[in-house]
Amino acid sequence: APMAPGVVVAGAGSGKTETMASRVVWLVANGHVHPDEVLGLTFTRKAATELGLRVRRRLAALASTGRVDIPTGEPSVSTYDAFAGRIVNEQGARLGVEPGRRLLTPAGSWQRAARLVHRWDGDMDEVSSAPDTVVADVLDLHEQSASHLAELSGVRSRTSELLTLIDSLPSGPRQRKALHSRLEGVRRAQVTRLNVLPLVEQYRADLAGADLADFATIAADAATVARSFADVGEAMRAQFRLVLLDEFQDTSHAQLDLLLALFGVGHPVTAVGDPFQSIYAWRGANADTLASFAEHFGGGRPVQRHSLRTSFRNSVNVLAAANVVAEPLRDGTHAVDTLVPMRDAPVGEVRVALHRSRRDQAEAVGDQVQQIWDGARAATDASGQLPSIGVLVRKRDEMAPIEAA
């Protein structure tokens, strides 16, 4: 593909990390970029390490052939959060944010918010939730508003407007009473939000006073810096002539704003993702960002769309079952190809069972694991390596009984 914006829709197990590494190698080998002009962003340190290792290995392998002169330099691969932190550390002083703020872990955030809630002496008469629920509400409102770049004053204004609208609805006839009944939960949520907002404001003030920041705050500050100062984007585009965005469907509004401010002017950005694997909606991510990539990053020009639809991870039957489960997601909004198995993929086996109790379910899973391990022992000597087995559950409290079984 040319040095231009492009999007790759990559299904589960379809080789997206390998594809991104190969793209870098192809562009370097053909003289389009130097290795140190490449920026790769993903969500976890593990994924960033894997992508960086693959790129370096492929470039080293190509250089060892002696057929291509590979320039020196290393690609920059990091998490979205680490990249946002770099922007804030380098440019945050222009917003009055001093570099060197300590990063607050999720556990640390909870502890600080819990202390604030338990010491709070403001009006909470209309909030009937337990203290721990209020703590969760404070952190959720803080993170959601930061991830959406929403000012707390605007949240308060819109919440008050909605509450006034609900309270102004006439009551009396049976239908109107039914409407009020359905809206009672909505009304309660607005009242709670208005009572929690002062706590969020104090929480943010406490963080600033202690020179602390969490990931949501850093992402919002980075987006604000990039949108406020055009020269930040100019410098980034000059430094990184190629940008790879992994798991693009899970970027938050603040992260998307940051990326658009830095690279959203027709810059060679390759986004890779799968709307069917969107897992961060709770913090403001929207799978539609993948579908609207061309609108955001194309600079008014058509954008190439590629698709990886061969799954190298799954057996035939497992993949067939997964495609059936995922079918309701094909609502026309997301153009995602149905995954197909790789050539010579194992047939695999899918079992479906309905158990009378959680204990019966755990014992059935244990029996299956026992059968697999007995078969493995029969096929090798006693010192042979037993296969690893993964069990996925819907709820955390299902884990202990299955582990015990």
Short mmCIF file of C-alpha atoms in Angstrom, two decimals:
data_model
loop_
_atom_site.label_atom_id
_atom_site.label_comp_id
_atom_site.label_asym_id
_atom_site.label_seq_id
_atom_site.Cartn_x
_atom_site.Cartn_y
_atom_site.Cartn_z
CA ALA A 1 0.00 0.00 0.00
CA PRO A 2 1.21 3.57 -0.63
CA MET A 3 2.36 6.06 1.97
CA ALA A 4 -1.19 7.21 2.63
CA PRO A 5 -3.92 6.67 5.22
CA GLY A 6 -5.37 3.15 5.25
CA VAL A 7 -7.50 0.94 7.44
CA VAL A 8 -7.24 -2.81 8.01
CA VAL A 9 -10.22 -4.66 9.47
CA ALA A 10 -8.63 -7.68 11.14
CA GLY A 11 -10.70 -10.48 12.64
CA ALA A 12 -9.69 -12.46 15.71
CA GLY A 13 -6.50 -14.44 15.16
CA SER A 14 -6.08 -13.17 11.59
CA GLY A 15 -2.47 -11.99 11.97
CA LYS A 16 -2.78 -8.25 12.50
CA THR A 17 0.47 -7.95 14.46
CA GLU A 18 2.32 -9.79 11.70
CA THR A 19 0.64 -7.56 9.10
CA MET A 20 1.75 -4.37 10.87
CA ALA A 21 5.30 -5.66 11.19
CA SER A 22 5.35 -6.66 7.54
CA ARG A 23 4.10 -3.24 6.48
CA VAL A 24 6.96 -1.55 8.30
CA VAL A 25 9.50 -3.92 6.74
CA TRP A 26 8.11 -3.39 3.24
CA LEU A 27 8.19 0.40 3.55
CA VAL A 28 11.71 0.41 5.03
CA ALA A 29 13.04 -2.07 2.46
CA ASN A 30 11.68 0.04 -0.39
CA GLY A 31 13.13 3.27 0.93
CA HIS A 32 9.87 4.98 1.92
CA VAL A 33 10.79 5.45 5.60
CA HIS A 34 13.65 4.92 8.03
CA PRO A 35 12.97 2.67 11.03
CA ASP A 36 13.15 5.61 13.46
CA GLU A 37 10.43 7.42 11.50
CA VAL A 38 7.84 4.78 12.48
CA LEU A 39 5.44 5.15 15.42
CA GLY A 40 3.35 2.19 16.59
CA LEU A 41 0.66 2.53 19.26
CA THR A 42 -1.32 -0.19 21.00
CA PHE A 43 -3.15 -0.69 24.30
CA THR A 44 -0.99 -2.95 26.45
CA ARG A 45 2.72 -3.06 27.20
CA LYS A 46 2.70 -6.72 26.21
CA ALA A 47 1.25 -5.93 22.77
CA ALA A 48 3.67 -3.03 22.31
CA THR A 49 6.62 -5.27 23.19
CA GLU A 50 5.43 -7.97 20.78
CA LEU A 51 4.98 -5.53 17.89
CA GLY A 52 8.37 -3.90 18.53
CA LEU A 53 10.13 -7.28 18.69
CA ARG A 54 8.55 -8.50 15.47
CA VAL A 55 9.50 -5.36 13.56
CA ARG A 56 13.10 -5.52 14.79
CA ARG A 57 13.41 -9.24 14.01
CA ARG A 58 12.04 -8.81 10.48
CA LEU A 59 14.35 -5.88 9.78
CA ALA A 60 17.36 -7.80 11.16
CA ALA A 61 16.46 -10.83 9.04
CA LEU A 62 16.18 -8.65 5.94
CA ALA A 63 19.49 -6.90 6.68
CA SER A 64 21.22 -10.28 7.13
CA THR A 65 20.49 -11.20 3.50
CA GLY A 66 22.77 -8.40 2.34
CA ARG A 67 20.40 -7.61 -0.52
CA VAL A 68 18.92 -4.50 1.06
CA ASP A 69 20.71 -1.68 2.86
CA ILE A 70 18.63 -1.18 6.02
CA PRO A 71 19.10 2.24 7.65
CA THR A 72 20.00 2.29 11.31
CA GLY A 73 17.47 3.31 13.93
CA GLU A 74 14.67 1.83 16.00
CA PRO A 75 10.91 2.25 15.55
CA SER A 76 9.03 3.82 18.46
CA VAL A 77 6.38 1.43 19.79
CA SER A 78 4.42 2.20 22.94
CA THR A 79 0.97 2.17 24.49
CA TYR A 80 -1.54 4.94 23.80
CA ASP A 81 -1.32 5.95 27.46
CA ALA A 82 2.48 6.16 27.42
CA PHE A 83 2.40 8.23 24.22
CA ALA A 84 -0.13 10.64 25.75
CA GLY A 85 2.10 10.89 28.81
CA ARG A 86 5.03 11.81 26.61
CA ILE A 87 3.04 14.62 24.97
CA VAL A 88 2.02 16.01 28.35
CA ASN A 89 5.55 15.76 29.80
CA GLU A 90 7.02 17.57 26.80
CA GLN A 91 4.31 20.16 26.15
CA GLY A 92 2.05 20.26 29.21
CA ALA A 93 3.75 23.32 30.69
CA ARG A 94 2.03 25.35 27.96
CA LEU A 95 -1.25 24.46 29.68
CA GLY A 96 0.13 25.07 33.15
CA VAL A 97 0.69 21.34 33.72
CA GLU A 98 4.15 20.73 35.08
CA PRO A 99 6.05 17.61 33.94
CA GLY A 100 6.85 14.84 36.37
CA ARG A 101 3.39 14.23 37.80
CA ARG A 102 3.21 10.83 39.43
CA LEU A 103 0.90 8.30 37.81
CA LEU A 104 -1.95 7.17 40.02
CA THR A 105 -2.85 3.48 39.72
CA PRO A 106 -6.50 2.34 39.67
CA ALA A 107 -6.06 1.09 43.24
CA GLY A 108 -4.61 4.43 44.28
CA SER A 109 -7.50 6.25 42.58
CA TRP A 110 -10.01 4.17 44.54
CA GLN A 111 -8.24 4.81 47.85
CA ARG A 112 -8.14 8.58 47.33
CA ALA A 113 -11.76 8.72 46.20
CA ALA A 114 -12.85 6.53 49.14
CA ARG A 115 -11.13 8.83 51.63
CA LEU A 116 -12.83 11.81 50.03
CA VAL A 117 -16.28 10.21 50.13
CA HIS A 118 -16.00 9.08 53.76
CA ARG A 119 -14.88 12.55 54.87
CA TRP A 120 -17.38 14.46 52.73
CA ASP A 121 -19.73 16.73 54.68
CA GLY A 122 -21.62 18.20 51.73
CA ASP A 123 -25.31 17.68 51.01
CA MET A 124 -25.97 14.04 50.10
CA ASP A 125 -29.56 13.77 51.39
CA GLU A 126 -30.90 12.68 48.01
CA VAL A 127 -28.27 9.95 47.54
CA SER A 128 -29.26 6.63 49.08
CA SER A 129 -26.33 4.57 47.70
CA ALA A 130 -23.79 2.85 49.91
CA PRO A 131 -20.41 4.65 50.29
CA ASP A 132 -18.59 2.20 48.00
CA THR A 133 -21.20 2.82 45.30
CA VAL A 134 -20.68 6.56 45.65
CA VAL A 135 -16.91 6.03 45.29
CA ALA A 136 -17.53 4.10 42.07
CA ASP A 137 -19.87 6.87 40.84
CA VAL A 138 -17.23 9.53 41.53
CA LEU A 139 -14.52 7.68 39.62
CA ASP A 140 -16.88 6.77 36.78
CA LEU A 141 -18.07 10.35 36.27
CA HIS A 142 -14.49 11.64 36.46
CA GLU A 143 -13.22 9.11 33.91
CA GLN A 144 -16.20 9.42 31.55
CA SER A 145 -16.10 13.21 31.45
CA ALA A 146 -12.31 13.20 30.96
CA SER A 147 -12.48 10.53 28.23
CA HIS A 148 -15.18 12.52 26.41
CA LEU A 149 -13.38 15.86 26.98
CA ALA A 150 -16.56 17.13 28.67
CA GLU A 151 -16.19 20.06 31.08
CA LEU A 152 -17.84 19.43 34.45
CA SER A 153 -19.70 22.75 34.16
CA GLY A 154 -21.27 21.49 30.93
CA VAL A 155 -22.18 18.17 32.56
CA ARG A 156 -23.86 20.06 35.41
CA SER A 157 -25.75 22.31 33.00
CA ARG A 158 -27.06 19.49 30.79
CA THR A 159 -27.95 17.33 33.78
CA SER A 160 -29.95 20.19 35.32
CA GLU A 161 -31.73 20.77 32.00
CA LEU A 162 -32.75 17.12 31.76
CA LEU A 163 -33.91 17.06 35.38
CA THR A 164 -36.00 20.20 34.83
CA LEU A 165 -37.55 18.67 31.72
CA ILE A 166 -38.53 15.48 33.55
CA ASP A 167 -40.01 17.42 36.47
CA SER A 168 -42.00 19.65 34.10
CA LEU A 169 -43.89 16.76 32.51
CA PRO A 170 -47.58 16.88 33.40
CA SER A 171 -49.01 14.11 35.53
CA GLY A 172 -52.51 12.89 36.17
CA PRO A 173 -53.90 10.49 33.56
CA ARG A 174 -52.82 6.87 33.74
CA GLN A 175 -50.59 7.10 30.64
CA ARG A 176 -48.68 10.05 32.07
CA LYS A 177 -48.21 8.28 35.38
CA ALA A 178 -46.82 5.30 33.50
CA LEU A 179 -44.39 7.65 31.72
CA HIS A 180 -43.26 9.11 35.05
CA SER A 181 -42.75 5.60 36.37
CA ARG A 182 -40.51 4.69 33.46
CA LEU A 183 -38.53 7.91 33.87
CA GLU A 184 -38.04 7.57 37.62
CA GLY A 185 -34.77 5.69 37.20
CA VAL A 186 -33.52 8.34 34.75
CA ARG A 187 -34.49 11.09 37.19
CA ARG A 188 -32.72 9.35 40.08
CA ALA A 189 -29.54 9.09 37.99
CA GLN A 190 -29.58 12.84 37.28
CA VAL A 191 -30.09 13.69 40.96
CA THR A 192 -27.22 11.40 41.92
CA ARG A 193 -24.99 12.96 39.26
CA LEU A 194 -25.65 16.48 40.50
CA ASN A 195 -24.78 15.40 44.05
CA VAL A 196 -21.64 13.57 42.92
CA LEU A 197 -20.29 16.42 40.75
CA PRO A 198 -18.88 18.44 43.72
CA LEU A 199 -17.05 15.30 44.83
CA VAL A 200 -15.54 14.90 41.34
CA GLU A 201 -14.43 18.53 41.38
CA GLN A 202 -12.81 18.06 44.77
CA TYR A 203 -11.23 14.76 43.66
CA ARG A 204 -9.60 16.51 40.70
CA ALA A 205 -8.43 19.36 42.91
CA ASP A 206 -6.89 16.85 45.33
CA LEU A 207 -5.02 15.14 42.48
CA ALA A 208 -3.69 18.44 41.18
CA GLY A 209 -2.64 19.51 44.67
CA ALA A 210 -0.74 16.25 45.18
CA ASP A 211 0.87 16.43 41.72
CA LEU A 212 -0.88 13.22 40.66
CA ALA A 213 -2.65 12.17 37.47
CA ASP A 214 -4.49 9.09 36.26
CA PHE A 215 -4.70 7.77 32.70
CA ALA A 216 -7.97 9.59 31.95
CA THR A 217 -6.51 12.93 33.05
CA ILE A 218 -3.34 12.42 31.01
CA ALA A 219 -5.27 11.52 27.85
CA ALA A 220 -7.49 14.60 28.22
CA ASP A 221 -4.49 16.89 28.84
CA ALA A 222 -2.63 15.46 25.84
CA ALA A 223 -5.63 16.02 23.56
CA THR A 224 -6.01 19.58 24.83
CA VAL A 225 -2.33 20.32 24.20
CA ALA A 226 -2.46 18.88 20.67
CA ARG A 227 -5.63 20.79 19.78
CA SER A 228 -4.39 24.06 21.27
CA PHE A 229 -0.92 24.24 19.71
CA ALA A 230 -0.58 23.39 16.01
CA ASP A 231 3.21 23.20 16.19
CA VAL A 232 2.95 20.07 18.37
CA GLY A 233 1.32 18.19 15.50
CA GLU A 234 3.78 19.64 12.99
CA ALA A 235 6.70 18.34 15.04
CA MET A 236 5.14 14.88 15.43
CA ARG A 237 4.39 14.56 11.71
CA ALA A 238 7.95 15.54 10.90
CA GLN A 239 9.35 13.00 13.34
CA PHE A 240 7.03 10.10 12.48
CA ARG A 241 6.36 9.72 8.78
CA LEU A 242 4.44 6.48 9.33
CA VAL A 243 1.96 5.79 12.15
CA LEU A 244 0.42 2.41 13.04
CA LEU A 245 -2.64 2.38 15.30
CA ASP A 246 -3.50 -1.00 16.80
CA GLU A 247 -6.94 -1.91 18.23
CA PHE A 248 -8.24 1.36 16.80
CA GLN A 249 -11.86 0.48 17.63
CA ASP A 250 -11.06 0.82 21.35
CA THR A 251 -9.67 4.35 21.31
CA SER A 252 -11.57 6.79 23.51
CA HIS A 253 -12.87 10.16 22.37
CA ALA A 254 -9.90 11.90 24.01
CA GLN A 255 -7.42 9.54 22.36
CA LEU A 256 -9.09 10.01 18.98
CA ASP A 257 -8.96 13.79 19.37
CA LEU A 258 -5.25 13.56 20.23
CA LEU A 259 -4.50 11.41 17.18
CA LEU A 260 -6.55 13.64 14.87
CA ALA A 261 -4.81 16.77 16.09
CA LEU A 262 -1.40 15.18 15.52
CA PHE A 263 -1.90 13.05 12.40
CA GLY A 264 -5.37 13.70 10.98
CA VAL A 265 -4.44 15.68 7.87
CA GLY A 266 -3.91 12.93 5.31
CA HIS A 267 -0.79 11.72 7.13
CA PRO A 268 0.25 8.08 6.42
CA VAL A 269 -1.67 6.43 9.25
CA THR A 270 -2.51 2.73 9.15
CA ALA A 271 -5.28 1.80 11.59
CA VAL A 272 -5.90 -1.85 12.41
CA GLY A 273 -8.87 -3.12 14.35
CA ASP A 274 -12.09 -5.09 14.54
CA PRO A 275 -15.40 -3.54 15.69
CA PHE A 276 -16.54 -7.00 16.82
CA GLN A 277 -13.75 -6.99 19.42
CA SER A 278 -14.56 -3.61 20.96
CA ILE A 279 -14.20 -3.97 24.75
CA TYR A 280 -13.62 -0.42 26.02
CA ALA A 281 -17.08 1.10 25.42
CA TRP A 282 -17.34 1.61 29.19
CA ARG A 283 -14.65 4.28 29.03
CA GLY A 284 -15.90 6.10 25.96
CA ALA A 285 -14.63 3.95 23.08
CA ASN A 286 -16.91 3.62 20.06
CA ALA A 287 -16.49 0.89 17.45
CA ASP A 288 -17.83 3.34 14.84
CA THR A 289 -14.44 5.09 14.88
CA LEU A 290 -13.13 2.31 12.65
CA ALA A 291 -15.94 2.82 10.14
CA SER A 292 -15.37 6.59 10.15
CA PHE A 293 -11.58 6.36 9.79
CA ALA A 294 -11.66 7.71 6.22
CA GLU A 295 -13.75 10.68 7.28
CA HIS A 296 -11.32 11.56 10.07
CA PHE A 297 -7.92 10.75 8.58
CA GLY A 298 -8.44 10.80 4.82
CA GLY A 299 -8.11 14.54 4.42
CA GLY A 300 -11.06 14.48 2.00
CA ARG A 301 -9.56 11.73 -0.15
CA PRO A 302 -10.56 8.07 -0.54
CA VAL A 303 -8.85 5.72 1.89
CA GLN A 304 -7.81 2.16 1.09
CA ARG A 305 -9.63 -0.46 3.15
CA HIS A 306 -8.13 -3.90 3.58
CA SER A 307 -9.50 -6.97 5.32
CA LEU A 308 -7.86 -9.89 7.09
CA ARG A 309 -10.44 -12.66 7.20
CA THR A 310 -8.40 -15.86 7.59
CA SER A 311 -8.23 -16.98 11.21
CA PHE A 312 -4.98 -18.77 12.07
CA ARG A 313 -6.03 -19.35 15.68
CA ASN A 314 -9.19 -21.46 15.49
CA SER A 315 -10.25 -24.90 14.36
CA VAL A 316 -13.01 -25.21 11.75
CA ASN A 317 -15.86 -26.01 14.13
CA VAL A 318 -14.87 -23.49 16.79
CA LEU A 319 -14.72 -20.76 14.16
CA ALA A 320 -18.09 -21.79 12.73
CA ALA A 321 -19.65 -21.52 16.18
CA ALA A 322 -18.00 -18.15 16.79
CA ASN A 323 -19.36 -16.81 13.50
CA VAL A 324 -22.88 -17.85 14.52
CA VAL A 325 -22.53 -16.13 17.89
CA ALA A 326 -21.19 -12.95 16.23
CA GLU A 327 -23.92 -12.84 13.55
CA PRO A 328 -26.20 -10.40 15.47
CA LEU A 329 -23.37 -7.87 15.38
CA ARG A 330 -23.74 -7.63 11.60
CA ASP A 331 -26.37 -4.91 11.73
CA GLY A 332 -25.15 -3.16 8.61
CA THR A 333 -23.19 -0.55 10.55
CA HIS A 334 -19.89 -2.41 10.45
CA ALA A 335 -18.73 -4.01 7.22
CA VAL A 336 -16.82 -6.96 8.67
CA ASP A 337 -16.12 -10.07 6.60
CA THR A 338 -16.98 -13.46 8.02
CA LEU A 339 -13.85 -15.21 9.27
CA VAL A 340 -12.76 -18.35 7.44
CA PRO A 341 -10.37 -21.05 8.74
CA MET A 342 -6.85 -21.37 7.42
CA ARG A 343 -6.06 -24.10 4.96
CA ASP A 344 -5.60 -27.48 6.67
CA ALA A 345 -7.02 -26.14 9.95
CA PRO A 346 -7.93 -28.89 12.46
CA VAL A 347 -11.61 -29.79 12.56
CA GLY A 348 -11.99 -29.20 16.28
CA GLU A 349 -14.96 -29.98 18.51
CA VAL A 350 -17.68 -27.84 20.06
CA ARG A 351 -19.67 -29.15 23.02
CA VAL A 352 -22.72 -27.43 24.47
CA ALA A 353 -24.06 -28.41 27.90
CA LEU A 354 -26.71 -27.22 30.33
CA HIS A 355 -26.01 -28.09 33.97
CA ARG A 356 -28.34 -28.14 36.94
CA SER A 357 -26.02 -26.13 39.18
CA ARG A 358 -22.77 -24.19 39.21
CA ARG A 359 -21.14 -27.06 41.09
CA ASP A 360 -22.19 -29.54 38.38
CA GLN A 361 -20.80 -27.20 35.76
CA ALA A 362 -17.44 -26.91 37.54
CA GLU A 363 -17.18 -30.69 37.94
CA ALA A 364 -17.98 -31.22 34.25
CA VAL A 365 -15.21 -28.81 33.25
CA GLY A 366 -12.82 -30.61 35.61
CA ASP A 367 -13.76 -33.95 34.04
CA GLN A 368 -12.99 -32.61 30.56
CA VAL A 369 -9.60 -31.32 31.69
CA GLN A 370 -8.87 -34.70 33.27
CA GLN A 371 -9.70 -36.50 30.01
CA ILE A 372 -7.39 -34.21 28.03
CA TRP A 373 -4.51 -34.66 30.47
CA ASP A 374 -5.02 -38.44 30.68
CA GLY A 375 -4.87 -38.59 26.89
CA ALA A 376 -1.71 -36.48 26.84
CA ARG A 377 -0.03 -38.72 29.42
CA ALA A 378 -0.95 -41.82 27.43
CA ALA A 379 0.64 -40.32 24.33
CA THR A 380 3.93 -39.39 26.05
CA ASP A 381 6.02 -40.56 28.97
CA ALA A 382 5.31 -39.42 32.52
CA SER A 383 7.69 -36.46 32.23
CA GLY A 384 5.94 -35.06 29.14
CA GLN A 385 4.64 -31.52 29.14
CA LEU A 386 0.89 -31.40 29.74
CA PRO A 387 -1.08 -29.07 27.45
CA SER A 388 -2.17 -25.74 28.88
CA ILE A 389 -5.92 -25.18 29.11
CA GLY A 390 -7.87 -21.93 29.29
CA VAL A 391 -11.35 -21.59 30.80
CA LEU A 392 -13.35 -18.44 30.09
CA VAL A 393 -16.17 -17.49 32.46
CA ARG A 394 -18.83 -14.79 32.47
CA LYS A 395 -18.51 -13.91 36.15
CA ARG A 396 -15.53 -13.75 38.46
CA ASP A 397 -17.23 -15.85 41.17
CA GLU A 398 -17.34 -18.83 38.78
CA MET A 399 -13.55 -19.05 38.75
CA ALA A 400 -12.88 -20.53 42.20
CA PRO A 401 -15.20 -23.59 41.85
CA ILE A 402 -13.76 -24.40 38.41
CA GLU A 403 -10.17 -23.98 39.60
CA ALA A 404 -10.90 -26.28 42.56
CA ALA A 405 -12.49 -28.90 40.30
#
